[in-house]
Amino acid sequence: MLVSRLIRTTKGCIWSILFTIFDAPDNLKNMNRIFILILIALAACSAPKSSDPEVAKWQTQAENIEIIRDDFGVPHIYGKTDADAVFGLLYAQCEDDFPRVERNFAWAIGRLAEAEGESALYSDLRARLFMTQEEAVENYESSPEWLKKLCNAWADGINYYLYTHPEVTPKVIQKFEPWMTMYFTEGSIGGDIERVSVRGIKEFYGEGGSVAYGPLKEPDFFEEPKGSNGFAISGDLTASGNAMLLINPHTSFYFRGEVHVVSEEGLNAYGAVTWGQFFVYQGFNENTGWMHTSTYTDVIDEFVEEIREVEEGEFVYKYGEEERPVESTKVFLKYKDGNVMRKMAFPIYRTHHGPVTHKIDGKWVATALMWEPVKALEQSYTRTKKKNHAEFREMMNIKTNSSNNTVFADSEGNIAYYHGNFIPKRDVQFDYTKPVDGSDPATDWQGLHSVDEAITVFNPPNGWIQNCNSTPFTSAAEYSPKKEDYPNYMSRIPENFRGVHAIDLLLKAKDLTLDGLIEMAYDPYLPAFEEVVPGLIRAYDNSSKEASMAEAIDVLRSWDMKTGKGSVGMSLAHFYGMALYQNAEIPNNLRGMDRFNYFGTGLPEADRLTTFSKAIAELEEKFGSWNTPWGDICRFQRLDGAIDLQFDDNQPSIPVGLTTGRWGALAAYGMRTSKKTNRIYGTRGNSFVAAVEFGEKLTAKTLLAGGQSNDPSSPHFYDQAQRYADANFKDVAFYRADVEKKAEETYKPGKR
């Protein structure tokens, strides 16, 4: 234990030696033991540089970096330069969750099938359709010098971790290369490219089929809602007079870690980092904070091409009065087949609209989306260093943040909202919700809208801005942007129950504190049931009043429509709502909230009662009684570090009073059950959450699902689990003096 402490401590070797000696048990305090310990420690402190030039370079850079782990295991990385900080950031990420770091990039660069087999082959092809490895290298080489340094540091930090941890065996990527960063340039789950259907790619490039219209993935009414909440509050509504920001992404659990990264070149960012990336994706520095919500602005379009084969394997496509050659190249992909690695060759076809991704009625379709990796990385990184809204607004002119809205606040008291950022200009005579005729030049994108032309809000007089993946036209009460002022493709997303919930709370906001903001973000009311539950009760009262459901109906009569661990009404409402989703028919012309409200207002009353009886039967089958509190059903469990989460009713778990965002819960808790479990377990939703107050000195509180580490043997694997269930936020140590007070371990990369 003493040797380990000496070797791993890097904050002044001699002081560490003396501290350890005088802290040692009396039975070890003899001169021989002390002499041996000093020799070991000195050897560790002055380890010789490797004869391998690359390793020696890593070792030299590591000396410029210090990592302080606080009492929750959050890494605070300090580097002399931004590149040093990036090196340390990636090293620390690998310590916490190398499997997710590797998997994210195996997926991004198109090598996932080498680990997961043939089923991932067309996901890999999708990555290469938009950028081959050669093109990624070209983008890296053409990057500005400052960005190349960061890309180099990114690769060096990961590779140094693997060098110093030979017990860690990568599944696919044995050595990380700087150009790999070009494939994963913003921190959304999957980003835009995941909306391109793998099935369509497989049928075009693999099986020669043709799909009906609809290969682009759109939000599914029946799926667990995805997205996030962002609130910006002006000082007019806070007790301190300072602006506040709620950062509340809804992601799959453990998709991001919590980090603090600092350099002597002006970097000082805290927040959530998507595993494997070198920038804080959702977070804050001392003066500005940024929260991204999924935009659903139309940023991806499909172009139906008129193709003619001129020679075997050579094609042209019609564009106006001319014929243009279809760009063609070939890629080789590997995939795991048992214990054998196989290789398959694929052609790649592209027009000026983008890569060919599928067929519709026998015609080739090219998909256009934002793909400017250098600019996108520039925007993602420089965003973290902006000092005020004016600088942040200038950064938005890069216009590559394609899949996100941005909710903003700063220390000058400004609040702002940007609905999208990359927005192609289009001729509104065409319906881009469907594939358009690629042979007509008039359908081409006509450049990008300026930031001023996009939907924005800045310092509205009502004092708050919200976005919950809902319409921007209610983002600031009566001061919201007006729909008629913008092209219809800028926002088609309707209002949702989370948005309604947020607006109701924010309209009442005054004298907010950080704790008050957190309380608002966890408000238990569920507006989705405002029509559905009364509609069920009316149906029962108008019926013959089946005795078997009388008591359950009475529970719902008195239910306050709030979720909570002890609520039986929540259990009944949830199972009834899910049974409606699974069994009830919905008119095709209904959208958004109207579809769910229909269950309480338009669904035949007999169908409501039949569906409720199914919900009661399911509760009784799984839990022995419908009279089961929600916390006995809804649980938090983390058994191991596997990426594919597994659950077990026979293993310990924690009761949770949260629920799914589909019911309008702001603190979303997306759940999953299976044939192996009766209880339902959280898998997504509130993951990293932060409440931030800007002023002369920044203050913030955060919470992370489970814990910082993916290692079940780490004390930080599960140390935030009960806090998560209780919404008991931890105080952020942002300033160096506060970080040192909470320090649990201090070291340099390679010394841990």
Coordinates of C-alpha atoms in Angstrom, one line a residue, residues 228-233 237 246 248 250 293 407 417 462-471 474-477 480 495-510 512 516-528 530 593 661 663-668:
S228 CA -33.1 16.9 -23.8
N229 CA -34.3 19.9 -21.7
G230 CA -32.6 23.2 -21.6
F231 CA -33.7 26.2 -19.5
A232 CA -32.0 29.7 -19.5
I233 CA -33.2 32.0 -16.7
L237 CA -36.2 35.8 -12.0
L246 CA -30.3 24.1 -16.7
N248 CA -30.5 18.3 -18.8
H250 CA -31.6 12.8 -22.0
T293 CA -31.3 19.8 -27.4
V407 CA -29.8 27.1 -25.1
Y417 CA -31.7 30.3 -27.9
N462 CA -40.3 37.4 -19.9
G463 CA -36.9 36.4 -18.5
W464 CA -36.7 32.7 -19.5
I465 CA -36.1 30.4 -22.5
Q466 CA -36.9 26.7 -22.7
N467 CA -36.6 24.0 -25.2
C468 CA -37.6 20.4 -24.6
N469 CA -37.3 19.1 -28.2
S470 CA -40.6 21.0 -28.8
T471 CA -41.6 23.8 -31.0
T474 CA -43.4 28.6 -27.4
S475 CA -39.7 28.9 -26.3
A476 CA -40.2 32.3 -24.6
A477 CA -43.9 32.7 -23.9
S480 CA -41.4 33.5 -28.8
E495 CA -45.3 20.9 -28.9
N496 CA -44.9 18.0 -26.5
F497 CA -45.9 17.3 -22.9
R498 CA -42.4 18.2 -21.6
G499 CA -42.7 21.6 -23.2
V500 CA -46.1 22.2 -21.8
H501 CA -44.9 21.2 -18.4
A502 CA -41.8 23.5 -18.6
I503 CA -43.8 26.5 -19.7
D504 CA -46.3 26.0 -16.8
L505 CA -43.5 26.0 -14.3
L506 CA -41.5 28.8 -15.8
L507 CA -44.5 31.2 -15.9
K508 CA -44.5 31.0 -12.1
A509 CA -40.8 31.3 -11.6
K510 CA -39.4 34.0 -9.4
L512 CA -35.0 31.2 -8.2
G516 CA -35.1 25.9 -6.8
L517 CA -34.0 25.4 -10.4
I518 CA -33.3 21.7 -9.6
E519 CA -36.6 21.4 -7.9
M520 CA -38.3 22.8 -11.0
A521 CA -36.4 20.4 -13.2
Y522 CA -37.6 17.4 -11.1
D523 CA -41.2 18.6 -10.8
P524 CA -43.3 15.3 -10.6
Y525 CA -46.4 16.4 -12.4
L526 CA -47.4 14.5 -15.5
P527 CA -49.5 16.5 -18.0
A528 CA -49.9 13.6 -20.4
E530 CA -54.7 15.3 -17.9
M593 CA -49.9 15.4 -28.0
G661 CA -40.6 11.7 -20.6
W663 CA -45.8 11.4 -19.9
G664 CA -44.3 14.9 -19.7
A665 CA -41.8 14.2 -16.9
L666 CA -39.0 16.8 -17.2
A667 CA -36.6 14.5 -15.3
A668 CA -37.0 11.8 -17.9

